[in-house]
Coordinates of C-alpha atoms in Angstrom, one line a residue:
M1 CA 0.0 0.0 0.0
P2 CA 1.3 3.5 -0.9
I3 CA 1.2 4.8 2.7
G4 CA 2.7 8.1 1.9
T5 CA 0.2 8.8 -0.9
L6 CA -2.7 8.0 1.3
A7 CA -1.3 10.2 4.1
N8 CA -0.8 13.1 1.6
V9 CA -4.4 12.8 0.3
A10 CA -5.8 12.7 3.8
A11 CA -3.7 15.7 4.8
V12 CA -5.1 17.7 1.9
L13 CA -8.7 16.7 2.6
A14 CA -8.4 17.5 6.3
G15 CA -6.5 20.8 5.8
A16 CA -8.9 22.0 3.0
S17 CA -11.9 21.2 5.2
I18 CA -10.6 23.1 8.1
G19 CA -9.6 26.1 6.0
A20 CA -13.0 26.1 4.1
L21 CA -15.0 25.9 7.3
A22 CA -12.9 28.5 9.1
G23 CA -12.4 30.8 6.2
A24 CA -15.7 32.7 6.5
R25 CA -14.8 33.7 10.1
I26 CA -11.4 35.1 9.1
P27 CA -11.4 38.8 8.3
E28 CA -10.5 39.8 4.7
R29 CA -7.3 41.5 5.7
F30 CA -6.0 38.3 7.2
R31 CA -6.9 36.3 4.1
T32 CA -5.1 38.9 1.9
T33 CA -2.0 38.7 4.1
I34 CA -2.2 34.9 4.1
M35 CA -2.2 34.8 0.3
A36 CA 0.6 37.3 0.0
T37 CA 2.7 35.1 2.4
L38 CA 2.0 32.0 0.4
G39 CA 3.0 33.9 -2.7
L40 CA 6.3 35.0 -1.2
V41 CA 7.0 31.5 0.1
T42 CA 6.2 29.9 -3.3
L43 CA 8.4 32.6 -5.0
T44 CA 11.3 31.7 -2.7
I45 CA 10.9 27.9 -3.3
G46 CA 10.7 28.6 -7.1
F47 CA 13.9 30.6 -7.1
R48 CA 15.7 27.8 -5.1
E49 CA 14.5 25.1 -7.4
T50 CA 15.6 26.9 -10.6
L51 CA 19.2 26.6 -9.4
A52 CA 19.0 22.8 -9.2
T53 CA 20.5 22.0 -12.7
D54 CA 23.6 22.6 -14.8
E55 CA 21.5 22.1 -17.9
F56 CA 19.5 25.3 -17.8
P57 CA 19.5 25.9 -21.6
L58 CA 17.9 22.5 -22.1
V59 CA 15.3 23.1 -19.4
L60 CA 14.5 26.5 -20.9
G61 CA 13.9 24.9 -24.3
A62 CA 11.7 22.3 -22.6
V63 CA 9.7 25.0 -20.9
L64 CA 9.2 26.9 -24.1
L65 CA 8.2 23.9 -26.1
G66 CA 6.0 22.6 -23.2
T67 CA 4.2 25.9 -23.1
V68 CA 3.5 25.8 -26.8
I69 CA 2.1 22.2 -26.4
G70 CA 0.1 23.2 -23.3
E71 CA -1.4 26.3 -25.0
T72 CA -2.3 24.2 -28.0
L73 CA -4.0 21.6 -25.8
R74 CA -5.6 24.3 -23.6
I75 CA -4.7 22.4 -20.5
E76 CA -5.7 25.1 -18.0
D77 CA -9.1 25.6 -19.7
G78 CA -9.7 21.9 -19.3
L79 CA -8.7 22.0 -15.6
E80 CA -10.9 25.0 -14.9
S81 CA -13.8 23.3 -16.7
F82 CA -13.3 20.2 -14.6
G83 CA -13.2 22.4 -11.5
Q84 CA -16.4 24.1 -12.5
M85 CA -18.0 20.7 -13.1
L86 CA -17.0 19.6 -9.6
Q87 CA -18.5 22.8 -8.2
R88 CA -21.8 22.2 -9.9
R89 CA -21.8 18.6 -8.8
F90 CA -20.9 19.0 -5.1
T91 CA -21.7 22.6 -4.1
R92 CA -25.0 24.5 -3.9
T93 CA -25.7 27.8 -5.7
P94 CA -24.9 30.7 -3.4
V95 CA -28.0 32.1 -1.7
A96 CA -29.2 35.5 -3.0
I97 CA -28.6 38.5 -0.8
D98 CA -31.5 39.4 1.4
V99 CA -32.6 42.9 0.4
D100 CA -34.6 43.3 3.6
A101 CA -31.5 42.8 5.7
P102 CA -30.4 45.8 7.9
E103 CA -28.2 48.2 6.0
T104 CA -25.7 48.1 8.8
A105 CA -25.0 44.4 8.3
E106 CA -21.5 43.8 7.0
P107 CA -21.6 41.8 3.7
A108 CA -19.7 38.5 3.6
A109 CA -16.2 38.9 2.1
P110 CA -16.2 37.6 -1.5
R111 CA -14.5 34.2 -2.1
R112 CA -12.4 33.5 -5.1
S113 CA -13.7 30.9 -7.5
F114 CA -13.9 27.2 -6.8
A115 CA -12.2 26.4 -10.1
E116 CA -9.3 28.8 -9.4
G117 CA -8.7 27.2 -6.0
F118 CA -8.7 23.8 -7.6
V119 CA -6.3 24.7 -10.3
I120 CA -3.8 26.6 -8.1
A121 CA -3.8 24.1 -5.2
S122 CA -3.4 21.2 -7.7
L123 CA -0.4 22.9 -9.3
V124 CA 1.3 23.7 -6.0
F125 CA 0.7 20.2 -4.6
C126 CA 1.7 18.4 -7.9
V127 CA 4.6 20.4 -9.1
G128 CA 8.1 19.6 -7.9
P129 CA 10.7 16.8 -7.6
L130 CA 9.5 15.9 -4.1
L131 CA 6.3 14.4 -5.6
I132 CA 8.3 12.3 -8.1
V133 CA 11.1 11.1 -5.7
G134 CA 8.8 10.7 -2.8
S135 CA 6.2 8.7 -4.7
I136 CA 9.0 6.4 -6.1
E137 CA 10.3 5.8 -2.6
D138 CA 6.7 5.3 -1.4
G139 CA 6.2 2.6 -4.0
L140 CA 9.4 0.9 -2.9
G141 CA 8.3 0.8 0.7
N142 CA 9.7 4.0 2.2
P143 CA 7.0 6.7 2.7
D144 CA 9.2 9.2 4.7
L145 CA 9.5 11.9 2.0
L146 CA 5.7 11.8 1.2
L147 CA 4.9 12.0 4.9
V148 CA 6.9 15.3 5.0
K149 CA 5.1 16.5 1.9
A150 CA 1.8 15.5 3.5
A151 CA 2.5 17.8 6.5
L152 CA 3.5 20.7 4.2
D153 CA 0.5 20.2 1.9
G154 CA -1.8 19.9 4.9
F155 CA -0.8 23.3 6.3
A156 CA -0.8 24.9 2.8
S157 CA -4.3 23.5 2.1
I158 CA -5.7 25.2 5.3
A159 CA -4.3 28.6 4.0
F160 CA -5.5 28.1 0.5
A161 CA -9.0 26.9 1.5
S162 CA -9.4 29.9 3.8
V163 CA -9.3 32.1 0.7
Y164 CA -10.6 29.8 -2.1
G165 CA -13.0 27.7 -0.2
W166 CA -14.0 24.1 -1.1
G167 CA -12.2 24.1 -4.5
V168 CA -9.0 23.2 -2.7
I169 CA -10.4 20.0 -1.4
A170 CA -10.8 18.8 -5.0
A171 CA -7.0 19.1 -5.4
A172 CA -6.8 15.8 -3.5
L173 CA -7.9 14.0 -6.6
P174 CA -4.9 14.8 -8.9
V175 CA -2.6 14.2 -5.9
A176 CA -4.0 10.7 -5.5
I177 CA -3.9 9.9 -9.2
L178 CA -0.4 11.2 -9.8
Q179 CA 1.3 10.0 -6.7
G180 CA -0.5 6.7 -6.8
A181 CA 0.5 6.1 -10.4
I182 CA 4.1 6.9 -9.8
A183 CA 4.2 4.7 -6.7
L184 CA 2.8 1.8 -8.7
G185 CA 5.4 2.3 -11.4
A186 CA 8.2 3.0 -8.9
G187 CA 10.5 0.2 -10.0
A188 CA 10.6 1.3 -13.6
L189 CA 10.9 5.0 -12.8
E190 CA 13.8 4.5 -10.3
S191 CA 16.0 3.0 -13.0
A192 CA 14.8 5.4 -15.7
L193 CA 15.4 8.8 -13.9
S194 CA 19.1 9.8 -13.3
D195 CA 20.1 12.5 -10.9
P196 CA 20.6 15.1 -13.7
M197 CA 17.2 14.3 -15.0
L198 CA 15.6 14.8 -11.6
D199 CA 17.5 18.1 -11.3
A200 CA 16.1 19.2 -14.6
L201 CA 12.6 18.3 -13.5
G202 CA 13.1 20.3 -10.3
T203 CA 14.3 23.4 -12.3
A204 CA 11.3 23.1 -14.6
G205 CA 9.0 22.8 -11.6
G206 CA 10.7 25.8 -10.0
I207 CA 9.9 27.9 -13.1
L208 CA 6.2 26.9 -12.8
L209 CA 6.2 27.7 -9.1
L210 CA 7.4 31.2 -10.0
G211 CA 4.4 31.6 -12.3
I212 CA 2.1 30.4 -9.5
A213 CA 3.7 32.9 -7.1
L214 CA 2.9 35.8 -9.5
R215 CA -0.7 34.7 -9.5
L216 CA -0.9 34.4 -5.7
L217 CA 0.6 37.9 -5.4
D218 CA -1.9 39.2 -8.0
L219 CA 0.9 40.5 -10.2
K220 CA 0.0 38.6 -13.3
R221 CA -2.3 35.7 -14.1
I222 CA 0.0 33.3 -16.0
R223 CA -1.7 30.2 -17.3
V224 CA 0.8 27.9 -15.5
A225 CA -1.2 24.7 -16.2
N226 CA -0.4 25.2 -19.8
M227 CA 3.3 24.9 -18.9
L228 CA 2.9 21.4 -17.4
P229 CA 4.3 19.5 -20.4
A230 CA 7.7 21.0 -19.5
I231 CA 7.8 18.7 -16.4
V232 CA 7.9 15.7 -18.8
L233 CA 10.1 17.3 -21.5
A234 CA 12.9 18.7 -19.2
P235 CA 14.2 15.3 -18.0
L236 CA 13.8 13.9 -21.5
F237 CA 15.8 16.7 -23.0
V238 CA 18.6 16.1 -20.5
R239 CA 18.5 12.4 -21.2
W240 CA 18.8 12.9 -25.0
W241 CA 21.1 15.9 -25.2
G242 CA 22.6 16.5 -21.7

């Protein structure tokens, strides 16, 4: 059994539930500061990861080609549509504002969209070498790395869900699928991925994290999901031409 993967999924579900339930009670200024903090942390991690490889030109080429492929396939539009489908399936339509309510009543702080929370949380939880390496080790019987990732994702999901609401809980699905699939194929992947290939994967993931950070900081809405093919292309480029 992939114990680390199960723990990671459970942490996301628990953290997102806590954040979504508590989010309405958190003042807007706190939620704004929380998102800014998450953006800065993500920015720092992204910068650190981009320094992981000596094959940066190959990674840059993989990111550019991967982005072209992702834009052609419209990956982010597909993820957002999937998030909206989940929202329609599992959440109720918001109740209309009561026009007879006292004028002094403070309106509820607006929440960001369910689909946006699903996309951003999924990207943060599923981008990075820790997912790959941790899932491989989990499949080989050592869940330690994924248990660490579970703790990190659990706390992050509380913060995300306090702003984005229940959309974050849906991010547990791609976490389960990706980490479970990698754990099941751990033996083959362990022999196929060399250290330079993992470094290239980490650098490509770091570039994607920088794009996520810009979104979290409300500086620019980059379609980061359309860059996801670079995660696959970067280690392949290093294997072929590194």
